[in-house]
Amino acid sequence: MSLRSIDKPAVCGGVPVFAPPLPFNKPTLPSFDSVRDEIEEVMRSGQLTNGLNVRALEEQAAEIFGRPAVAVASCTAGLMLTAKALGLTGEVIVPSFTFFATTHALIWNGIKPRFADISVDTWNLDPAAVSAALTPAVSAILAVDVFGNPGEKEALELIAKENSLTLVTDAAHALGAESAGRPVGSFGDAEVFSLSPTKTVAAGEGGLVSVADEAVGEMIRQGRDYGNSGDYDCRFVGLNARMPEINAILARKGMDVLPDIVARRGRIQAAYRENLAELPGLAWQVVKKGNTSSSKDISVLVDEYRFGMSRDALARALEAEGIPTRTYFSPPAHEQTAYKGLFSAGDLTVTDRVSSAILNLPVFSHMGIDQVDKVCAAVKRIVAHRSSTGG
Ligand SMILES: *Cc1c(COP(=O)(O)O)cnc(C)c1O
């Protein structure tokens, strides 16, 4: 089948570009042969959770971050335990342009999210908006490295220092990313990562917390074990947030190839941008000079008027081509039904604008550049026929 842009889009009765459909996302896993012996050893030993593989994963992560790391059952649990261990109270400044787990973790701790707007170019927390959101009730900033793009870490560290605030990052997307030559995982009081199947390193489920202070790490270690310090007398209320050993084996294998994963995803991101550069009305996330994104997601803002069709019409036409897309984060956190009536949102003009225009394109670490080219060819033929594609 030819992929010339003059071909009829599938939404107008043409042949879909991908049949069967392309996955939106798919974990890149080690071969079973490469983990067989280690899994067998876990089963033989009967040490199924929180054992030698978890320890080894924590050491491997600590080596990358240059400071202690604690493995947990998920990023959500890691954020909940981090907020507890760092003693966050009152209000915490957080973006609304994030996955709802960020804010859920605060609310589980009885903390009120205080939403601040994002920058229009990076889609990360805007330091000026953070300063404007400060109140005496604010105890911390919880930033997010959206789609793996490192936020304004140094600016936020300065605001935190000047106002005696704790600084935490939800770095669920950013394992393998770098800011100003330093790995994400080395900033603020804690940075929390996810190892769930859609992230850059997939362990099945899991999370990592990098901490500046080993005492905080020790409290998270106890917290993942119900808060038990070892004498069966809990000094605080924890969770069961232990990481299973088999998941730690997968995580270690993923961490072994992390630089390669980030490089591959970077090439995929560059190919999308180059290929679609000729189309008007598409805006990409800006990665600040000196930073490296993990390219966990590859996303674009669709300007309905300049592009000539709406984000949603483009998504529908791509779906017909066998190209699934997503609209993360829409609705943004402050508009989640679960939070209705709980918080006043403040000025989130940029969040609302980005959220209503965002389109996340398919990406996985072993995606071929030929597949990227086919997705882009589909976008172009949809655009060429936009007057008849319901745009
Ligand atoms: C995936 C994700 C989480 C939650 O991670 P889990 O490991 O699934 O708990 C938190 N924050 C953000 C920004 C995420 O994308």
mmCIF file of C-alpha atoms and ligand atoms in Angstrom:
data_model
loop_
_atom_site.group_PDB
_atom_site.id
_atom_site.type_symbol
_atom_site.label_atom_id
_atom_site.label_comp_id
_atom_site.label_asym_id
_atom_site.label_seq_id
_atom_site.Cartn_x
_atom_site.Cartn_y
_atom_site.Cartn_z
ATOM 1 C CA MET A 1 0.000 0.000 0.000
ATOM 2 C CA SER A 2 1.272 3.440 -0.886
ATOM 3 C CA LEU A 3 1.478 6.044 1.853
ATOM 4 C CA ARG A 4 1.426 9.143 -0.333
ATOM 5 C CA SER A 5 -0.418 11.963 1.360
ATOM 6 C CA ILE A 6 -2.926 12.118 -1.499
ATOM 7 C CA ASP A 7 -4.294 8.701 -0.445
ATOM 8 C CA LYS A 8 -7.712 8.706 1.105
ATOM 9 C CA PRO A 9 -7.690 8.662 4.915
ATOM 10 C CA ALA A 10 -9.310 5.641 6.575
ATOM 11 C CA VAL A 11 -11.933 7.908 8.151
ATOM 12 C CA CYS A 12 -13.079 8.688 4.552
ATOM 13 C CA GLY A 13 -13.111 5.029 3.532
ATOM 14 C CA GLY A 14 -9.408 4.515 2.727
ATOM 15 C CA VAL A 15 -7.351 1.534 3.910
ATOM 16 C CA PRO A 16 -6.060 1.996 7.499
ATOM 17 C CA VAL A 17 -2.311 2.609 7.726
ATOM 18 C CA PHE A 18 -1.983 0.076 10.579
ATOM 19 C CA ALA A 19 -3.958 -3.170 10.585
ATOM 20 C CA PRO A 20 -3.794 -4.553 13.214
ATOM 21 C CA PRO A 21 -3.586 -1.228 15.076
ATOM 22 C CA LEU A 22 -0.283 0.095 16.380
ATOM 23 C CA PRO A 23 -0.069 -0.099 20.194
ATOM 24 C CA PHE A 24 -0.157 3.296 21.922
ATOM 25 C CA ASN A 25 2.447 2.106 24.365
ATOM 26 C CA LYS A 26 4.095 -1.219 25.116
ATOM 27 C CA PRO A 27 6.683 -2.114 27.759
ATOM 28 C CA THR A 28 10.132 -3.027 26.459
ATOM 29 C CA LEU A 29 11.062 -6.121 28.453
ATOM 30 C CA PRO A 30 14.167 -8.301 28.733
ATOM 31 C CA SER A 31 14.025 -11.721 27.086
ATOM 32 C CA PHE A 32 12.686 -14.462 29.330
ATOM 33 C CA ASP A 33 15.947 -16.365 28.934
ATOM 34 C CA SER A 34 17.871 -13.461 30.429
ATOM 35 C CA VAL A 35 15.808 -13.537 33.653
ATOM 36 C CA ARG A 36 14.940 -17.220 33.925
ATOM 37 C CA ASP A 37 17.715 -18.126 36.388
ATOM 38 C CA GLU A 38 17.047 -15.179 38.665
ATOM 39 C CA ILE A 39 13.306 -15.814 38.771
ATOM 40 C CA GLU A 40 13.976 -19.476 39.448
ATOM 41 C CA GLU A 41 16.261 -18.530 42.328
ATOM 42 C CA VAL A 42 13.573 -16.270 43.860
ATOM 43 C CA MET A 43 11.081 -19.123 43.713
ATOM 44 C CA ARG A 44 13.586 -21.649 45.041
ATOM 45 C CA SER A 45 14.549 -19.407 47.969
ATOM 46 C CA GLY A 46 10.957 -18.513 48.850
ATOM 47 C CA GLN A 47 12.028 -14.878 49.406
ATOM 48 C CA LEU A 48 9.285 -13.433 47.220
ATOM 49 C CA THR A 49 9.283 -9.821 48.361
ATOM 50 C CA ASN A 50 11.681 -7.139 49.530
ATOM 51 C CA GLY A 51 14.800 -9.322 49.307
ATOM 52 C CA LEU A 52 18.185 -9.342 47.570
ATOM 53 C CA ASN A 53 16.917 -8.125 44.199
ATOM 54 C CA VAL A 54 15.176 -5.145 45.810
ATOM 55 C CA ARG A 55 18.409 -4.306 47.677
ATOM 56 C CA ALA A 56 20.404 -4.572 44.446
ATOM 57 C CA LEU A 57 17.893 -2.348 42.629
ATOM 58 C CA GLU A 58 18.170 0.270 45.367
ATOM 59 C CA GLU A 59 21.971 0.235 45.059
ATOM 60 C CA GLN A 60 21.798 0.514 41.292
ATOM 61 C CA ALA A 61 19.393 3.474 41.575
ATOM 62 C CA ALA A 62 21.481 5.156 44.291
ATOM 63 C CA GLU A 63 24.485 4.905 41.978
ATOM 64 C CA ILE A 64 22.596 6.747 39.223
ATOM 65 C CA PHE A 65 21.073 9.409 41.511
ATOM 66 C CA GLY A 66 24.192 9.912 43.629
ATOM 67 C CA ARG A 67 22.116 9.595 46.817
ATOM 68 C CA PRO A 68 19.999 6.996 48.656
ATOM 69 C CA ALA A 69 17.073 5.310 46.905
ATOM 70 C CA VAL A 70 14.176 3.305 48.335
ATOM 71 C CA ALA A 71 12.162 0.837 46.255
ATOM 72 C CA VAL A 72 8.418 0.793 46.792
ATOM 73 C CA ALA A 73 5.344 -0.887 45.312
ATOM 74 C CA SER A 74 4.335 2.065 43.129
ATOM 75 C CA CYS A 75 5.030 5.733 42.539
ATOM 76 C CA THR A 76 1.662 6.563 44.126
ATOM 77 C CA ALA A 77 2.626 4.733 47.335
ATOM 78 C CA GLY A 78 6.074 6.356 47.129
ATOM 79 C CA LEU A 79 4.509 9.829 46.960
ATOM 80 C CA MET A 80 2.185 9.024 49.888
ATOM 81 C CA LEU A 81 5.071 7.785 52.031
ATOM 82 C CA THR A 82 7.361 10.644 50.982
ATOM 83 C CA ALA A 83 4.772 13.267 51.981
ATOM 84 C CA LYS A 84 4.438 11.480 55.333
ATOM 85 C CA ALA A 85 8.163 11.005 55.938
ATOM 86 C CA LEU A 86 8.944 14.636 55.097
ATOM 87 C CA GLY A 87 6.171 15.805 57.418
ATOM 88 C CA LEU A 88 4.245 17.768 54.796
ATOM 89 C CA THR A 89 1.169 19.501 56.200
ATOM 90 C CA GLY A 90 -1.354 22.202 55.340
ATOM 91 C CA GLU A 91 -1.081 23.105 51.662
ATOM 92 C CA VAL A 92 1.322 21.934 48.975
ATOM 93 C CA ILE A 93 1.836 23.795 45.708
ATOM 94 C CA VAL A 94 1.316 21.447 42.789
ATOM 95 C CA PRO A 95 0.525 21.721 39.073
ATOM 96 C CA SER A 96 -2.919 20.693 37.879
ATOM 97 C CA PHE A 97 -1.437 19.603 34.536
ATOM 98 C CA THR A 98 -0.486 16.197 35.923
ATOM 99 C CA PHE A 99 -1.724 12.660 36.393
ATOM 100 C CA PHE A 100 -4.205 12.520 39.265
ATOM 101 C CA ALA A 101 -1.965 10.208 41.341
ATOM 102 C CA THR A 102 0.158 13.306 42.151
ATOM 103 C CA THR A 103 -2.710 15.023 43.930
ATOM 104 C CA HIS A 104 -4.294 11.815 45.268
ATOM 105 C CA ALA A 105 -1.086 11.208 47.266
ATOM 106 C CA LEU A 106 -1.454 14.590 48.966
ATOM 107 C CA ILE A 107 -5.146 14.157 49.688
ATOM 108 C CA TRP A 108 -4.541 10.722 51.290
ATOM 109 C CA ASN A 109 -2.267 12.588 53.716
ATOM 110 C CA GLY A 110 -4.929 15.189 54.495
ATOM 111 C CA ILE A 111 -2.962 17.822 52.572
ATOM 112 C CA LYS A 112 -4.683 20.434 50.433
ATOM 113 C CA PRO A 113 -3.312 20.829 46.894
ATOM 114 C CA ARG A 114 -2.682 24.460 46.055
ATOM 115 C CA PHE A 115 -2.678 24.518 42.273
ATOM 116 C CA ALA A 116 -0.226 26.682 40.337
ATOM 117 C CA ASP A 117 -0.141 27.200 36.582
ATOM 118 C CA ILE A 118 2.398 25.777 34.118
ATOM 119 C CA SER A 119 4.622 27.480 31.537
ATOM 120 C CA VAL A 120 3.204 27.561 28.036
ATOM 121 C CA ASP A 121 6.414 26.160 26.486
ATOM 122 C CA THR A 122 7.649 23.439 28.897
ATOM 123 C CA TRP A 123 4.202 22.446 30.296
ATOM 124 C CA ASN A 124 5.905 22.251 33.709
ATOM 125 C CA LEU A 125 5.250 24.283 36.860
ATOM 126 C CA ASP A 126 5.935 27.980 36.220
ATOM 127 C CA PRO A 127 8.274 29.291 38.981
ATOM 128 C CA ALA A 128 6.559 32.717 38.859
ATOM 129 C CA ALA A 129 3.176 31.054 39.433
ATOM 130 C CA VAL A 130 4.677 29.085 42.340
ATOM 131 C CA SER A 131 5.921 32.293 43.990
ATOM 132 C CA ALA A 132 2.511 33.902 43.470
ATOM 133 C CA ALA A 133 0.778 30.901 45.075
ATOM 134 C CA LEU A 134 2.744 31.047 48.356
ATOM 135 C CA THR A 135 0.689 31.364 51.561
ATOM 136 C CA PRO A 136 1.655 30.805 55.211
ATOM 137 C CA ALA A 137 -0.113 27.405 55.026
ATOM 138 C CA VAL A 138 2.179 26.117 52.261
ATOM 139 C CA SER A 139 4.710 23.545 53.530
ATOM 140 C CA ALA A 140 6.091 22.258 50.248
ATOM 141 C CA ILE A 141 6.249 22.307 46.464
ATOM 142 C CA LEU A 142 5.415 19.095 44.618
ATOM 143 C CA ALA A 143 6.639 19.572 41.048
ATOM 144 C CA VAL A 144 6.119 17.174 38.128
ATOM 145 C CA ASP A 145 8.514 16.441 35.262
ATOM 146 C CA VAL A 146 5.742 16.288 32.698
ATOM 147 C CA PHE A 147 6.248 13.643 29.975
ATOM 148 C CA GLY A 148 9.851 13.241 31.174
ATOM 149 C CA ASN A 149 10.815 16.875 30.530
ATOM 150 C CA PRO A 150 12.777 18.104 33.575
ATOM 151 C CA GLY A 151 11.093 21.042 35.289
ATOM 152 C CA GLU A 152 12.737 24.270 36.463
ATOM 153 C CA LYS A 153 14.610 22.420 39.192
ATOM 154 C CA GLU A 154 17.141 25.058 40.113
ATOM 155 C CA ALA A 155 14.529 27.850 40.217
ATOM 156 C CA LEU A 156 12.258 25.733 42.397
ATOM 157 C CA GLU A 157 15.164 24.791 44.696
ATOM 158 C CA LEU A 158 15.804 28.516 45.179
ATOM 159 C CA ILE A 159 12.137 29.315 45.955
ATOM 160 C CA ALA A 160 12.038 26.387 48.397
ATOM 161 C CA LYS A 161 15.230 27.531 50.101
ATOM 162 C CA GLU A 162 14.168 31.178 50.406
ATOM 163 C CA ASN A 163 10.796 30.204 51.888
ATOM 164 C CA SER A 164 11.913 27.215 54.008
ATOM 165 C CA LEU A 165 9.769 24.823 51.982
ATOM 166 C CA THR A 166 10.278 21.170 51.205
ATOM 167 C CA LEU A 167 10.740 20.348 47.509
ATOM 168 C CA VAL A 168 9.535 17.041 46.102
ATOM 169 C CA THR A 169 9.243 15.965 42.459
ATOM 170 C CA ASP A 170 6.781 13.514 41.020
ATOM 171 C CA ALA A 171 9.327 12.199 38.526
ATOM 172 C CA ALA A 172 7.141 9.260 37.471
ATOM 173 C CA HIS A 173 7.934 10.042 33.825
ATOM 174 C CA ALA A 174 11.527 11.139 34.194
ATOM 175 C CA LEU A 175 13.660 8.107 34.973
ATOM 176 C CA GLY A 176 16.727 8.573 32.745
ATOM 177 C CA ALA A 177 16.192 12.321 32.220
ATOM 178 C CA GLU A 178 18.832 14.942 33.018
ATOM 179 C CA SER A 179 18.739 18.557 34.101
ATOM 180 C CA ALA A 180 21.808 20.760 33.681
ATOM 181 C CA GLY A 181 24.056 17.713 33.443
ATOM 182 C CA ARG A 182 22.664 16.133 36.599
ATOM 183 C CA PRO A 183 20.381 13.102 36.662
ATOM 184 C CA VAL A 184 16.780 13.584 37.689
ATOM 185 C CA GLY A 185 16.791 11.901 41.081
ATOM 186 C CA SER A 186 19.456 14.246 42.447
ATOM 187 C CA PHE A 187 17.302 17.345 43.111
ATOM 188 C CA GLY A 188 15.273 18.672 46.029
ATOM 189 C CA ASP A 189 14.384 16.682 49.142
ATOM 190 C CA ALA A 190 12.948 13.721 47.242
ATOM 191 C CA GLU A 191 12.176 12.642 43.684
ATOM 192 C CA VAL A 192 9.723 9.820 43.135
ATOM 193 C CA PHE A 193 9.710 7.505 40.086
ATOM 194 C CA SER A 194 7.297 4.966 38.645
ATOM 195 C CA LEU A 195 8.210 1.561 37.236
ATOM 196 C CA SER A 196 4.692 0.770 36.009
ATOM 197 C CA PRO A 197 4.247 -0.667 32.498
ATOM 198 C CA THR A 198 3.802 2.645 30.646
ATOM 199 C CA LYS A 199 6.936 4.312 32.034
ATOM 200 C CA THR A 200 10.531 4.273 30.731
ATOM 201 C CA VAL A 201 11.526 1.279 32.885
ATOM 202 C CA ALA A 202 8.757 -1.284 33.347
ATOM 203 C CA ALA A 203 8.888 -3.596 36.355
ATOM 204 C CA GLY A 204 5.228 -4.579 36.185
ATOM 205 C CA GLU A 205 4.483 -2.354 39.154
ATOM 206 C CA GLY A 206 6.953 -0.484 41.302
ATOM 207 C CA GLY A 207 8.462 2.819 42.285
ATOM 208 C CA LEU A 208 11.693 4.394 43.470
ATOM 209 C CA VAL A 209 12.159 7.280 45.884
ATOM 210 C CA SER A 210 15.458 9.154 45.808
ATOM 211 C CA VAL A 211 16.081 11.080 49.025
ATOM 212 C CA ALA A 212 18.534 13.777 50.073
ATOM 213 C CA ASP A 213 18.462 12.640 53.705
ATOM 214 C CA GLU A 214 19.053 8.986 54.615
ATOM 215 C CA ALA A 215 16.862 9.412 57.751
ATOM 216 C CA VAL A 216 13.924 10.206 55.469
ATOM 217 C CA GLY A 217 14.818 7.138 53.386
ATOM 218 C CA GLU A 218 14.809 5.009 56.545
ATOM 219 C CA MET A 219 11.347 6.261 57.453
ATOM 220 C CA ILE A 220 10.078 5.411 53.943
ATOM 221 C CA ARG A 221 11.623 1.916 54.354
ATOM 222 C CA GLN A 222 9.663 1.469 57.571
ATOM 223 C CA GLY A 223 6.617 3.111 56.026
ATOM 224 C CA ARG A 224 6.530 0.610 53.148
ATOM 225 C CA ASP A 225 6.383 -2.100 55.850
ATOM 226 C CA TYR A 226 3.272 -0.729 57.651
ATOM 227 C CA GLY A 227 5.441 1.663 59.697
ATOM 228 C CA ASN A 228 7.015 -1.268 61.559
ATOM 229 C CA SER A 229 10.518 -0.430 62.730
ATOM 230 C CA GLY A 230 11.229 -4.106 63.395
ATOM 231 C CA ASP A 231 9.948 -4.490 66.970
ATOM 232 C CA TYR A 232 6.267 -4.919 66.057
ATOM 233 C CA ASP A 233 5.442 -1.527 67.582
ATOM 234 C CA CYS A 234 4.590 1.019 64.858
ATOM 235 C CA ARG A 235 5.665 4.591 65.623
ATOM 236 C CA PHE A 236 3.584 5.908 62.708
ATOM 237 C CA VAL A 237 0.921 4.685 60.295
ATOM 238 C CA GLY A 238 2.485 3.183 57.176
ATOM 239 C CA LEU A 239 1.329 1.088 54.232
ATOM 240 C CA ASN A 240 2.171 -2.182 52.646
ATOM 241 C CA ALA A 241 4.227 -0.758 49.799
ATOM 242 C CA ARG A 242 6.907 -3.422 49.419
ATOM 243 C CA MET A 243 8.244 -4.315 45.993
ATOM 244 C CA PRO A 244 8.070 -7.998 44.982
ATOM 245 C CA GLU A 245 11.387 -9.624 44.031
ATOM 246 C CA ILE A 246 10.334 -10.648 40.517
ATOM 247 C CA ASN A 247 9.401 -7.034 39.767
ATOM 248 C CA ALA A 248 12.794 -5.928 41.080
ATOM 249 C CA ILE A 249 14.484 -8.329 38.631
ATOM 250 C CA LEU A 250 12.621 -6.707 35.716
ATOM 251 C CA ALA A 251 13.423 -3.239 37.058
ATOM 252 C CA ARG A 252 17.152 -4.034 37.314
ATOM 253 C CA LYS A 253 17.252 -5.284 33.722
ATOM 254 C CA GLY A 254 15.470 -2.123 32.583
ATOM 255 C CA MET A 255 17.849 0.107 34.546
ATOM 256 C CA ASP A 256 20.798 -1.686 32.900
ATOM 257 C CA VAL A 257 19.689 -0.349 29.511
ATOM 258 C CA LEU A 258 18.248 2.994 30.660
ATOM 259 C CA PRO A 259 20.655 5.209 28.653
ATOM 260 C CA ASP A 260 19.796 3.209 25.524
ATOM 261 C CA ILE A 261 16.043 3.527 26.227
ATOM 262 C CA VAL A 262 16.320 7.304 26.617
ATOM 263 C CA ALA A 263 18.449 7.599 23.455
ATOM 264 C CA ARG A 264 15.973 5.529 21.421
ATOM 265 C CA ARG A 265 13.003 7.506 22.670
ATOM 266 C CA GLY A 266 14.876 10.727 21.923
ATOM 267 C CA ARG A 267 15.388 9.597 18.320
ATOM 268 C CA ILE A 268 11.680 8.726 18.039
ATOM 269 C CA GLN A 269 10.747 12.151 19.418
ATOM 270 C CA ALA A 270 13.135 13.891 16.961
ATOM 271 C CA ALA A 271 11.724 11.887 14.040
ATOM 272 C CA TYR A 272 8.143 12.916 14.879
ATOM 273 C CA ARG A 273 9.119 16.574 15.163
ATOM 274 C CA GLU A 274 11.114 16.646 11.938
ATOM 275 C CA ASN A 275 8.534 14.747 9.976
ATOM 276 C CA LEU A 276 5.626 16.966 11.050
ATOM 277 C CA ALA A 277 7.551 20.267 11.069
ATOM 278 C CA GLU A 278 6.013 21.360 7.765
ATOM 279 C CA LEU A 279 2.462 21.321 9.190
ATOM 280 C CA PRO A 280 1.166 24.596 10.682
ATOM 281 C CA GLY A 281 -0.576 24.750 14.058
ATOM 282 C CA LEU A 282 1.367 22.047 15.906
ATOM 283 C CA ALA A 283 3.422 23.028 18.987
ATOM 284 C CA TRP A 284 5.860 20.696 20.734
ATOM 285 C CA GLN A 285 7.005 20.637 24.357
ATOM 286 C CA VAL A 286 10.137 22.752 24.828
ATOM 287 C CA VAL A 287 13.057 20.979 26.503
ATOM 288 C CA LYS A 288 15.297 23.662 28.003
ATOM 289 C CA LYS A 289 18.859 23.906 26.759
ATOM 290 C CA GLY A 290 21.187 21.573 28.654
ATOM 291 C CA ASN A 291 18.323 19.245 29.652
ATOM 292 C CA THR A 292 17.466 15.781 28.368
ATOM 293 C CA SER A 293 13.883 14.530 28.415
ATOM 294 C CA SER A 294 13.216 10.831 28.892
ATOM 295 C CA SER A 295 10.581 11.237 26.120
ATOM 296 C CA LYS A 296 8.235 9.115 28.208
ATOM 297 C CA ASP A 297 5.432 10.687 26.186
ATOM 298 C CA ILE A 298 5.580 12.421 22.834
ATOM 299 C CA SER A 299 2.888 15.023 22.748
ATOM 300 C CA VAL A 300 1.799 17.908 20.618
ATOM 301 C CA LEU A 301 -0.610 20.835 20.990
ATOM 302 C CA VAL A 302 -3.086 21.087 18.155
ATOM 303 C CA ASP A 303 -4.152 24.677 17.410
ATOM 304 C CA GLU A 304 -7.548 24.067 15.847
ATOM 305 C CA TYR A 305 -7.539 27.223 13.683
ATOM 306 C CA ARG A 306 -4.005 27.102 12.352
ATOM 307 C CA PHE A 307 -3.984 23.316 11.971
ATOM 308 C CA GLY A 308 -7.355 23.405 10.256
ATOM 309 C CA MET A 309 -9.035 20.737 12.353
ATOM 310 C CA SER A 310 -9.665 20.115 16.014
ATOM 311 C CA ARG A 311 -7.535 17.930 18.286
ATOM 312 C CA ASP A 312 -10.494 15.589 18.759
ATOM 313 C CA ALA A 313 -11.213 15.299 15.024
ATOM 314 C CA LEU A 314 -7.543 14.467 14.401
ATOM 315 C CA ALA A 315 -7.642 11.842 17.172
ATOM 316 C CA ARG A 316 -10.744 10.237 15.632
ATOM 317 C CA ALA A 317 -9.192 10.181 12.154
ATOM 318 C CA LEU A 318 -5.980 8.626 13.561
ATOM 319 C CA GLU A 319 -7.998 5.999 15.444
ATOM 320 C CA ALA A 320 -9.525 4.974 12.105
ATOM 321 C CA GLU A 321 -5.971 4.566 10.757
ATOM 322 C CA GLY A 322 -5.165 2.092 13.540
ATOM 323 C CA ILE A 323 -3.212 4.789 15.402
ATOM 324 C CA PRO A 324 -4.365 5.175 19.000
ATOM 325 C CA THR A 325 -3.717 8.487 20.759
ATOM 326 C CA ARG A 326 -4.412 9.856 24.243
ATOM 327 C CA THR A 327 -5.262 13.260 25.690
ATOM 328 C CA TYR A 328 -3.158 13.421 28.879
ATOM 329 C CA PHE A 329 -3.908 15.324 31.079
ATOM 330 C CA SER A 330 -7.450 16.122 30.145
ATOM 331 C CA PRO A 331 -9.359 16.840 32.276
ATOM 332 C CA PRO A 332 -6.528 18.222 34.433
ATOM 333 C CA ALA A 333 -6.332 17.346 38.150
ATOM 334 C CA HIS A 334 -8.394 20.296 39.401
ATOM 335 C CA GLU A 335 -11.320 19.225 37.238
ATOM 336 C CA GLN A 336 -11.443 15.604 38.413
ATOM 337 C CA THR A 337 -14.951 14.736 39.613
ATOM 338 C CA ALA A 338 -13.509 13.275 42.830
ATOM 339 C CA TYR A 339 -12.221 16.746 43.778
ATOM 340 C CA LYS A 340 -15.387 18.721 42.944
ATOM 341 C CA GLY A 341 -16.047 21.353 45.575
ATOM 342 C CA LEU A 342 -12.899 20.519 47.581
ATOM 343 C CA PHE A 343 -10.473 23.195 46.410
ATOM 344 C CA SER A 344 -10.501 26.550 44.717
ATOM 345 C CA ALA A 345 -8.354 26.263 41.627
ATOM 346 C CA GLY A 346 -7.005 29.813 41.120
ATOM 347 C CA ASP A 347 -5.745 31.005 37.744
ATOM 348 C CA LEU A 348 -4.938 27.986 35.569
ATOM 349 C CA THR A 349 -5.303 29.628 32.155
ATOM 350 C CA VAL A 350 -2.290 27.890 30.595
ATOM 351 C CA THR A 351 -3.202 24.525 32.131
ATOM 352 C CA ASP A 352 -6.691 24.757 30.630
ATOM 353 C CA ARG A 353 -5.329 25.809 27.247
ATOM 354 C CA VAL A 354 -2.689 23.045 27.073
ATOM 355 C CA SER A 355 -5.084 20.447 28.417
ATOM 356 C CA SER A 356 -7.707 21.199 25.747
ATOM 357 C CA ALA A 357 -5.177 21.048 22.874
ATOM 358 C CA ILE A 358 -2.903 18.162 23.954
ATOM 359 C CA LEU A 359 -2.551 15.004 21.894
ATOM 360 C CA ASN A 360 -0.194 12.181 22.930
ATOM 361 C CA LEU A 361 1.161 10.124 20.039
ATOM 362 C CA PRO A 362 2.157 6.452 20.137
ATOM 363 C CA VAL A 363 5.623 5.751 21.539
ATOM 364 C CA PHE A 364 7.408 2.752 22.980
ATOM 365 C CA SER A 365 11.131 2.170 23.354
ATOM 366 C CA HIS A 366 11.341 -0.448 20.590
ATOM 367 C CA MET A 367 9.176 1.538 18.158
ATOM 368 C CA GLY A 368 10.805 1.695 14.722
ATOM 369 C CA ILE A 369 11.451 4.973 12.914
ATOM 370 C CA ASP A 370 9.568 3.401 9.980
ATOM 371 C CA GLN A 371 6.521 3.188 12.253
ATOM 372 C CA VAL A 372 6.934 6.856 13.224
ATOM 373 C CA ASP A 373 7.117 7.726 9.515
ATOM 374 C CA LYS A 374 3.873 5.843 8.858
ATOM 375 C CA VAL A 375 2.096 7.667 11.704
ATOM 376 C CA CYS A 376 3.304 10.985 10.283
ATOM 377 C CA ALA A 377 2.228 10.015 6.753
ATOM 378 C CA ALA A 378 -1.236 9.267 8.163
ATOM 379 C CA VAL A 379 -1.359 12.691 9.856
ATOM 380 C CA LYS A 380 -0.393 14.329 6.575
ATOM 381 C CA ARG A 381 -3.006 12.547 4.488
ATOM 382 C CA ILE A 382 -5.656 13.383 7.102
ATOM 383 C CA VAL A 383 -4.615 17.036 6.915
ATOM 384 C CA ALA A 384 -4.675 16.942 3.111
ATOM 385 C CA HIS A 385 -8.297 15.764 3.265
ATOM 386 C CA ARG A 386 -9.313 17.756 6.328
ATOM 387 C CA SER A 387 -12.345 19.345 4.681
ATOM 388 C CA SER A 388 -13.881 15.854 4.396
ATOM 389 C CA THR A 389 -12.620 14.303 7.662
ATOM 390 C CA GLY A 390 -15.052 16.041 9.976
ATOM 391 C CA GLY A 391 -12.486 18.584 11.144
HETATM 392 C C1 LIG B 1 2.086 6.968 36.357
HETATM 393 C C2 LIG B 1 2.136 8.180 37.194
HETATM 394 C C3 LIG B 1 2.038 8.131 38.591
HETATM 395 C C4 LIG B 1 1.682 6.872 39.308
HETATM 396 O O1 LIG B 1 2.618 5.874 39.168
HETATM 397 P P1 LIG B 1 2.262 4.406 39.680
HETATM 398 O O2 LIG B 1 3.585 3.730 39.740
HETATM 399 O O3 LIG B 1 1.330 3.824 38.674
HETATM 400 O O4 LIG B 1 1.618 4.544 41.022
HETATM 401 C C5 LIG B 1 2.207 9.286 39.306
HETATM 402 N N1 LIG B 1 2.436 10.465 38.706
HETATM 403 C C6 LIG B 1 2.509 10.572 37.371
HETATM 404 C C7 LIG B 1 2.797 11.913 36.765
HETATM 405 C C8 LIG B 1 2.323 9.436 36.566
HETATM 406 O O5 LIG B 1 2.333 9.542 35.240
#
